[in-house]
PDB file of C-alpha atoms in Angstrom:
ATOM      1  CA  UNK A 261      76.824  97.720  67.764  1.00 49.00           C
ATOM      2  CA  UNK A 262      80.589  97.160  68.269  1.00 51.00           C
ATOM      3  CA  UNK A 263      81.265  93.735  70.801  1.00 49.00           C
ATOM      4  CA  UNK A 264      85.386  94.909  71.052  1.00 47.00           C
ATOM      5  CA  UNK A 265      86.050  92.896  74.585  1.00 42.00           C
ATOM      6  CA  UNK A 266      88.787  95.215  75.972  1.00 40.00           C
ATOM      7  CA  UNK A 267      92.329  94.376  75.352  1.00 40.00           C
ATOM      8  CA  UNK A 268      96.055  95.992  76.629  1.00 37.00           C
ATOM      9  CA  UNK A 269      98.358  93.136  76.538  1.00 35.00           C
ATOM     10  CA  UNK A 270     102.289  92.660  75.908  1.00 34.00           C
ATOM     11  CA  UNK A 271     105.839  91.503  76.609  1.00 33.00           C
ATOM     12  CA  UNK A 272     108.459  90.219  75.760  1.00 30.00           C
ATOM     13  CA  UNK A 273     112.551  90.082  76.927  1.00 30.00           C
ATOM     14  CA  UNK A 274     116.117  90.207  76.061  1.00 32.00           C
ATOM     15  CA  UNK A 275     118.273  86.933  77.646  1.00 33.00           C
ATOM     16  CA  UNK A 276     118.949  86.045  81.066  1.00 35.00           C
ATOM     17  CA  UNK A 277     121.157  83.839  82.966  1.00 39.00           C
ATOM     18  CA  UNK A 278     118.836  82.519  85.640  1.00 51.00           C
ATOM     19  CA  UNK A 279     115.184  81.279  85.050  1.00 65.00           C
ATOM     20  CA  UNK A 280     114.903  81.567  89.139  1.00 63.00           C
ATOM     21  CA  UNK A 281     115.487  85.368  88.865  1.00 69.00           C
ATOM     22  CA  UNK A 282     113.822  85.544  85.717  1.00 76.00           C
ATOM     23  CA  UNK A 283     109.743  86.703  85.632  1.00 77.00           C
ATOM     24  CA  UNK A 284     109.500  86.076  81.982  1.00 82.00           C
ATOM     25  CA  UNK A 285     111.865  83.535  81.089  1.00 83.00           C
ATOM     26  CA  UNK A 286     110.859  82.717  77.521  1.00 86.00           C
ATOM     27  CA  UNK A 287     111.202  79.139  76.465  1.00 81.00           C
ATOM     28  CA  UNK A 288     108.731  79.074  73.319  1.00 88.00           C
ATOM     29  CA  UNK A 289     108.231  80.145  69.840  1.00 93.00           C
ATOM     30  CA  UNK A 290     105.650  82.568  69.053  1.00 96.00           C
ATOM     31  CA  UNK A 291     102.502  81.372  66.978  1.00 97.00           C
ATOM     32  CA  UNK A 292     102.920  82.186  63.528  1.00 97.00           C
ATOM     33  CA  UNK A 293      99.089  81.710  62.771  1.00 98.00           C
ATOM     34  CA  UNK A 294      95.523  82.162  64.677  1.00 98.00           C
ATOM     35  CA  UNK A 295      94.805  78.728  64.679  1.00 98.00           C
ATOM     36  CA  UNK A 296      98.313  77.721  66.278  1.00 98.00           C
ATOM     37  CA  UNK A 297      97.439  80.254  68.677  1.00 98.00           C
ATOM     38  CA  UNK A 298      94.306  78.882  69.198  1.00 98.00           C
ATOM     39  CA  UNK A 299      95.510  75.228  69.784  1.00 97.00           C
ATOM     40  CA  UNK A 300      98.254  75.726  72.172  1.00 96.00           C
ATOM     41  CA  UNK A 301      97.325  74.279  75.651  1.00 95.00           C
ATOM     42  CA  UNK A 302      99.788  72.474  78.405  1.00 90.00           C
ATOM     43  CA  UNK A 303      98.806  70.148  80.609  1.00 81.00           C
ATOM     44  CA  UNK A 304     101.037  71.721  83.569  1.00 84.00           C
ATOM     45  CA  UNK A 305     102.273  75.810  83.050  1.00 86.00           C
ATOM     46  CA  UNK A 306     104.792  77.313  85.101  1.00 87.00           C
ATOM     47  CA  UNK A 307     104.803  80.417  87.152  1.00 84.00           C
ATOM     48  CA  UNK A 308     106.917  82.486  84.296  1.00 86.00           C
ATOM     49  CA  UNK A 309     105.016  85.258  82.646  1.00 88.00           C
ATOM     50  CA  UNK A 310     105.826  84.367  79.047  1.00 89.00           C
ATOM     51  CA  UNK A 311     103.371  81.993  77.211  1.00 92.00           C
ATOM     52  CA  UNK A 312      99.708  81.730  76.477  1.00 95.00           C
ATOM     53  CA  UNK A 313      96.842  83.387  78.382  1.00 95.00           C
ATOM     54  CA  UNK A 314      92.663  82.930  77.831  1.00 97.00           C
ATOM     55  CA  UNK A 315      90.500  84.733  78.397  1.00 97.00           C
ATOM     56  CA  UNK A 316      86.423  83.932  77.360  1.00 98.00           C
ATOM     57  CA  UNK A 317      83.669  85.930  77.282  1.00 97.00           C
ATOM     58  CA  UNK A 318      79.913  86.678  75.796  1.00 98.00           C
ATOM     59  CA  UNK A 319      77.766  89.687  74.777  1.00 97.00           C
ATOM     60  CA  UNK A 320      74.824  90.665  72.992  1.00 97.00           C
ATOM     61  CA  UNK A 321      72.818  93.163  71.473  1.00 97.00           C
ATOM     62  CA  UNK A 322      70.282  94.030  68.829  1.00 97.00           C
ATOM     63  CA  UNK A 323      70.444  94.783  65.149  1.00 97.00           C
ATOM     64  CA  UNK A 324      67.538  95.299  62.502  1.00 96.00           C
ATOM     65  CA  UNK A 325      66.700  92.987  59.731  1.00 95.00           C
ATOM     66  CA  UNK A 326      63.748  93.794  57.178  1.00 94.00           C
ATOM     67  CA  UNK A 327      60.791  95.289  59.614  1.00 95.00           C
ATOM     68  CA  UNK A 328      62.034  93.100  62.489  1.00 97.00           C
ATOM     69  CA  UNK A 329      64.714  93.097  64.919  1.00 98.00           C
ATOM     70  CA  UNK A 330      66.897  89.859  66.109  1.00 98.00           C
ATOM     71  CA  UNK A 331      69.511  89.358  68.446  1.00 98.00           C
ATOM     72  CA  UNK A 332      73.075  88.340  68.216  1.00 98.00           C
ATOM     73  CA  UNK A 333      75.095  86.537  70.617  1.00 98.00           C
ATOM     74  CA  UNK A 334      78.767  86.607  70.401  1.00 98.00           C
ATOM     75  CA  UNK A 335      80.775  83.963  72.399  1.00 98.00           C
ATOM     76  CA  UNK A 336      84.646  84.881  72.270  1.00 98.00           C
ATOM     77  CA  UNK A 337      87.407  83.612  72.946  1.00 98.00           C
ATOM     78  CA  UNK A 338      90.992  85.949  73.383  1.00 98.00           C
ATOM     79  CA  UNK A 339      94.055  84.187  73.737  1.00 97.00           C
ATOM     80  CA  UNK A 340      97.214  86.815  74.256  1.00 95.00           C
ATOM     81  CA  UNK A 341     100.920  85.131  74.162  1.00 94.00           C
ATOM     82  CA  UNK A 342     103.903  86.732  74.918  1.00 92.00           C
ATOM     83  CA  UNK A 343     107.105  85.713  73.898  1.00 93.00           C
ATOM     84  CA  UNK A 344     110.928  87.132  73.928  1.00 87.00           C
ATOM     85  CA  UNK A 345     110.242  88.751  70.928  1.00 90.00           C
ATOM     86  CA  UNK A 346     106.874  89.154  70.345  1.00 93.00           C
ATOM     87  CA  UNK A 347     103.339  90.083  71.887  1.00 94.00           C
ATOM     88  CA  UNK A 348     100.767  87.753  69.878  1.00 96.00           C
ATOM     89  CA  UNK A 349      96.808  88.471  70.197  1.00 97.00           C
ATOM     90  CA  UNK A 350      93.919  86.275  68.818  1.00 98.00           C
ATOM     91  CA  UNK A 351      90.415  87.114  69.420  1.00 98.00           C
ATOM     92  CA  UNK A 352      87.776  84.354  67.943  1.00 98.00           C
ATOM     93  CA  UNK A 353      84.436  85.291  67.700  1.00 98.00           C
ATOM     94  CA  UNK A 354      81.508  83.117  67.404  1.00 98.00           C
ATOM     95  CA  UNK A 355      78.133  84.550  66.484  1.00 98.00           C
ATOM     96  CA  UNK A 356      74.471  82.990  66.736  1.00 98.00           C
ATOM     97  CA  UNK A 357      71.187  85.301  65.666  1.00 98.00           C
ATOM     98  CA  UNK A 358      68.040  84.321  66.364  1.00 98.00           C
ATOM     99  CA  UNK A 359      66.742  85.711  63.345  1.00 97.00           C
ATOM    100  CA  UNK A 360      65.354  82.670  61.569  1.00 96.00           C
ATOM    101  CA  UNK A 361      67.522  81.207  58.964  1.00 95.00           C
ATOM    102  CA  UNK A 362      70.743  82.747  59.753  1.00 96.00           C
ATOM    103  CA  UNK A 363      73.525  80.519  60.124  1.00 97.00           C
ATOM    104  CA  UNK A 364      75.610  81.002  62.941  1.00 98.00           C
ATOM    105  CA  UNK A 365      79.538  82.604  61.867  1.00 97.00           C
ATOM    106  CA  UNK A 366      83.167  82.696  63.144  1.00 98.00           C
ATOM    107  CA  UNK A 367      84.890  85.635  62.940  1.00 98.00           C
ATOM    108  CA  UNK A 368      88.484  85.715  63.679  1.00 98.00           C
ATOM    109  CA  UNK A 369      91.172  88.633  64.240  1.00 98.00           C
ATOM    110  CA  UNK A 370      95.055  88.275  64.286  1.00 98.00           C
ATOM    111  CA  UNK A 371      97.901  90.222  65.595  1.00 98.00           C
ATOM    112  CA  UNK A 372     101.815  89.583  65.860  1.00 97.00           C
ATOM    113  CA  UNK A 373     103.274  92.471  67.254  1.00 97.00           C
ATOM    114  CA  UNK A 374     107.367  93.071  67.568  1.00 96.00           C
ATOM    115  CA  UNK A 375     108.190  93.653  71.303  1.00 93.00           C
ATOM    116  CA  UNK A 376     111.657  93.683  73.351  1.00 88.00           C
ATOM    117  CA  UNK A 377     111.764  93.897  77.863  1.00 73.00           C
ATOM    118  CA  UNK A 378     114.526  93.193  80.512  1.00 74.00           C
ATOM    119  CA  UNK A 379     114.027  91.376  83.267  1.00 78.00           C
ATOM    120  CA  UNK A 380     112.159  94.872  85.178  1.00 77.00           C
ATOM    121  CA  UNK A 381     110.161  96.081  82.002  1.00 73.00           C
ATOM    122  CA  UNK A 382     108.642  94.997  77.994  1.00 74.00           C
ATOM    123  CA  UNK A 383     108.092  97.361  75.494  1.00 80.00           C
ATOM    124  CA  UNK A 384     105.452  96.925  72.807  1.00 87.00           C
ATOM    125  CA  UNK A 385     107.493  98.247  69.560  1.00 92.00           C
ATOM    126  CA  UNK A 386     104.375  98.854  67.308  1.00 95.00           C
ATOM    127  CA  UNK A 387     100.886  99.183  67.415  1.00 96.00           C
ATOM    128  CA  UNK A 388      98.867  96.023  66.062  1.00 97.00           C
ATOM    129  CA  UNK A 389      94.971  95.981  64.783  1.00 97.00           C
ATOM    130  CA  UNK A 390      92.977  93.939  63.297  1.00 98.00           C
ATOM    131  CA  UNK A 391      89.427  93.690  62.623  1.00 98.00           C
ATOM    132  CA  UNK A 392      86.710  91.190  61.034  1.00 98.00           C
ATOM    133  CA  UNK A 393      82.775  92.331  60.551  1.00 97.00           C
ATOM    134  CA  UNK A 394      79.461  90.612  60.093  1.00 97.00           C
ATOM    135  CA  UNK A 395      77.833  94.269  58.842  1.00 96.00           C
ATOM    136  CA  UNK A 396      74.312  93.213  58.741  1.00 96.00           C
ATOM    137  CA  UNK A 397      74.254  92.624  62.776  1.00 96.00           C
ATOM    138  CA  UNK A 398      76.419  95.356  63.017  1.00 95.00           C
ATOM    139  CA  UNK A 399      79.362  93.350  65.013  1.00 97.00           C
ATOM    140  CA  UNK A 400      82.619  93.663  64.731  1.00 97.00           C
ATOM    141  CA  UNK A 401      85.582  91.477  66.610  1.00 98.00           C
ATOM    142  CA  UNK A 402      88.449  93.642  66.443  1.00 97.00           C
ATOM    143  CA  UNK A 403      92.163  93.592  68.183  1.00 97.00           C
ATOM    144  CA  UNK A 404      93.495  96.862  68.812  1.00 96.00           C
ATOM    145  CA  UNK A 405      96.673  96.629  70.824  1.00 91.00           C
ATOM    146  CA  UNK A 406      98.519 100.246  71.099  1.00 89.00           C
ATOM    147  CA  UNK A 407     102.706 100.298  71.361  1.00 88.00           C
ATOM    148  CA  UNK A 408     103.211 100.720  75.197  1.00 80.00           C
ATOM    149  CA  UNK A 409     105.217 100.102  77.751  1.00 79.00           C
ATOM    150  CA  UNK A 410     104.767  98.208  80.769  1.00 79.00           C
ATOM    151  CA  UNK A 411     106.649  97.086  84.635  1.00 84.00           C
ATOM    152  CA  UNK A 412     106.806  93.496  86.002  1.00 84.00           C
ATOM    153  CA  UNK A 413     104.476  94.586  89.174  1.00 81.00           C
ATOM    154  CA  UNK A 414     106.451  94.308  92.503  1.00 76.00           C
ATOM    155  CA  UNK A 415     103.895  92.191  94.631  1.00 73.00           C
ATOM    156  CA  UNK A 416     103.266  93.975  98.402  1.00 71.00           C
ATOM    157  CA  UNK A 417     104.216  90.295 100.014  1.00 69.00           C
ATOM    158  CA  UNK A 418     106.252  87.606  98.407  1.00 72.00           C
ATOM    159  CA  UNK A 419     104.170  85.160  96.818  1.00 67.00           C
ATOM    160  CA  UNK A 420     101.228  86.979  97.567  1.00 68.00           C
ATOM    161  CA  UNK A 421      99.988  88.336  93.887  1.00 65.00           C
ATOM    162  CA  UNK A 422      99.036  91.243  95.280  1.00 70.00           C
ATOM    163  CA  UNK A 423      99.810  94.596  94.108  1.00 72.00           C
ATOM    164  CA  UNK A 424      99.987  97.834  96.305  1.00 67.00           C
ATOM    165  CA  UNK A 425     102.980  99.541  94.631  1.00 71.00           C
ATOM    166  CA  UNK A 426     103.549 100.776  91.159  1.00 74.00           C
ATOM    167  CA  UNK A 427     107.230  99.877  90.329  1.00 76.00           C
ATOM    168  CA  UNK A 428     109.382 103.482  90.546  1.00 75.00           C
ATOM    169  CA  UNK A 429     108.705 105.491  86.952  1.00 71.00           C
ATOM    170  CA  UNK A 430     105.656 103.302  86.297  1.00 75.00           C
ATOM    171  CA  UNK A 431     102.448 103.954  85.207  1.00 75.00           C
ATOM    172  CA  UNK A 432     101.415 100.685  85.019  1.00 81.00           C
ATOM    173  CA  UNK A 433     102.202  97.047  85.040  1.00 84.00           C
ATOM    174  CA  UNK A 434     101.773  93.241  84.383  1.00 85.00           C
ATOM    175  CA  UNK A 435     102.051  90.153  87.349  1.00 83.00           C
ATOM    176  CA  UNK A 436     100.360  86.951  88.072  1.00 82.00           C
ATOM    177  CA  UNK A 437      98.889  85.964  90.767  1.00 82.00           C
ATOM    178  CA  UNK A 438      97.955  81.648  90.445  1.00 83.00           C
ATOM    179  CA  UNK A 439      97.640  81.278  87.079  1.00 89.00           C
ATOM    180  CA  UNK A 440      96.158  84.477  86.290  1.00 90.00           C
ATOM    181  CA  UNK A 441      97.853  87.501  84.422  1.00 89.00           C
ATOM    182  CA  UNK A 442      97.063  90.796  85.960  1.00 87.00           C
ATOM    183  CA  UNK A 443      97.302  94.135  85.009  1.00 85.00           C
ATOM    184  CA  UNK A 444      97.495  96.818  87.455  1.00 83.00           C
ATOM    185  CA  UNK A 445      97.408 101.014  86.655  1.00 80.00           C
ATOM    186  CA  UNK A 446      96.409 102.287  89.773  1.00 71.00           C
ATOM    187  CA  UNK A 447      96.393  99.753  92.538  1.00 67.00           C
ATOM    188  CA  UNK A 448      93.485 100.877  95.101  1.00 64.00           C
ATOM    189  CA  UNK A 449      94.788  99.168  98.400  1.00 58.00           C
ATOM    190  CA  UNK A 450      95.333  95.760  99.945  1.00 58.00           C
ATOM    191  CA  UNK A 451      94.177  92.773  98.394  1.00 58.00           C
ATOM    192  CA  UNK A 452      94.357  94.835  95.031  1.00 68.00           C
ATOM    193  CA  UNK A 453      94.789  92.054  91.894  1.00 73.00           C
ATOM    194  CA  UNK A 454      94.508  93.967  89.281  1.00 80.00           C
ATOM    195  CA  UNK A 455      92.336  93.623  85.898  1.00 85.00           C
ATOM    196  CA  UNK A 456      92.608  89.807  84.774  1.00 89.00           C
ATOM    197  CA  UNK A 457      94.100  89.361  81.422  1.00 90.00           C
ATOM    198  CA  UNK A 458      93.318  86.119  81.285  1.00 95.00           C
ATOM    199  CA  UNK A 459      94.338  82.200  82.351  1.00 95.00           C
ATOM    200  CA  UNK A 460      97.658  80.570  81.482  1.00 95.00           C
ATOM    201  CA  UNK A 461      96.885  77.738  79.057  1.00 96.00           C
ATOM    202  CA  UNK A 462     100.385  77.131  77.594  1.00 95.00           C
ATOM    203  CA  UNK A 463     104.207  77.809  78.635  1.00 92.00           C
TER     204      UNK A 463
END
């Protein structure tokens, strides 16, 4: 059983003059370590895309153990920060069984990924992956984060966070609607928010 909760994340973006005609406007430093990743959290975040975004989750499934078989819950969390010059991605994984005796573990996978955007579009420069195991329940928690490009999305109404309309030449793109980041590849009518990416935390 792989538990890989999905992940397509990036950005990142060369200087500009204005932070009011700015959608990233970078003011951090990207986390050098999982657990700074992990720790990050502001008390009020700002309506820029760059910073940290969380996203938590939890799956199961079975695995065999002598002439039984137990269950295994994992409980993740995947925080995703983007920065001017890098796309950052940590995915924390906390497993319980409820085969008797087995103490519950932590996995954790880390990514720090060069990436480079304007004020329209971020490129991913390189791929990034990462994977830790626990082989006897057969569970992995694994980043894999492919080198892409993405668009800022172009909402349908000012303010609204709502994406009808690819940008022109893309195939797919990143906005945020609230606090959310959202990522859109083929936007299937009004009211369309995309897939959430997860939560702003930090700036």
């Amino acid at each position: 059983m792989t538990m890989r909760p999905a992940l397509a994340l990036v950005l990142a973006l060369a200087a500009c003059t204005d932070d009011a005609d700015d959608p990233f406007a970078d003011r951090g430093a990207p986390s050098a370590t999982a657990q700074e990743l992990l720790g990050k959290n502001d008390g009020l975040t700002n309506d820029k895309i760059a910073g940290v975004y969380e996203l938590k989750g939890e799956v199961s499934g079975q695995y065999p153990s002598g002439t039984s078989v137990y269950r295994v819950t994992n409980t993740y969390i995947r925080r995703v920060e983007l920065r001017a010059t890098a796309l950052v991605t940590v995915l924390q994984c906390k497993l319980a069984y409820t085969e008797p005796g087995k103490a519950p573990m932590t996995l954790v996978a880390f990514t720090s990924q060069p990436a480079a955007a304007t004020d329209r579009i971020f490129s991913v420069k390189a791929a990034g992956m990462d994977k830790q195991s626990d082989t006897p329940s057969m569970t992995d928690c694994e980043i894999e984060q492919p080198a892409t490009n993405w668009a800022f999305c172009e909402e349908t109404i000012d303010g609204s966070g709502i994406f009808t309309v690819l940008p022109e030449g893309a195939q797919e793109c990143v906005g945020r609607w609230d606090l959310e980041l959202r990522h859109v590849k083929a936007p299937s009518g009004f009211g369309d928010h995309g897939e959430l990416l997860g939560t702003k935390v930090a700036n």
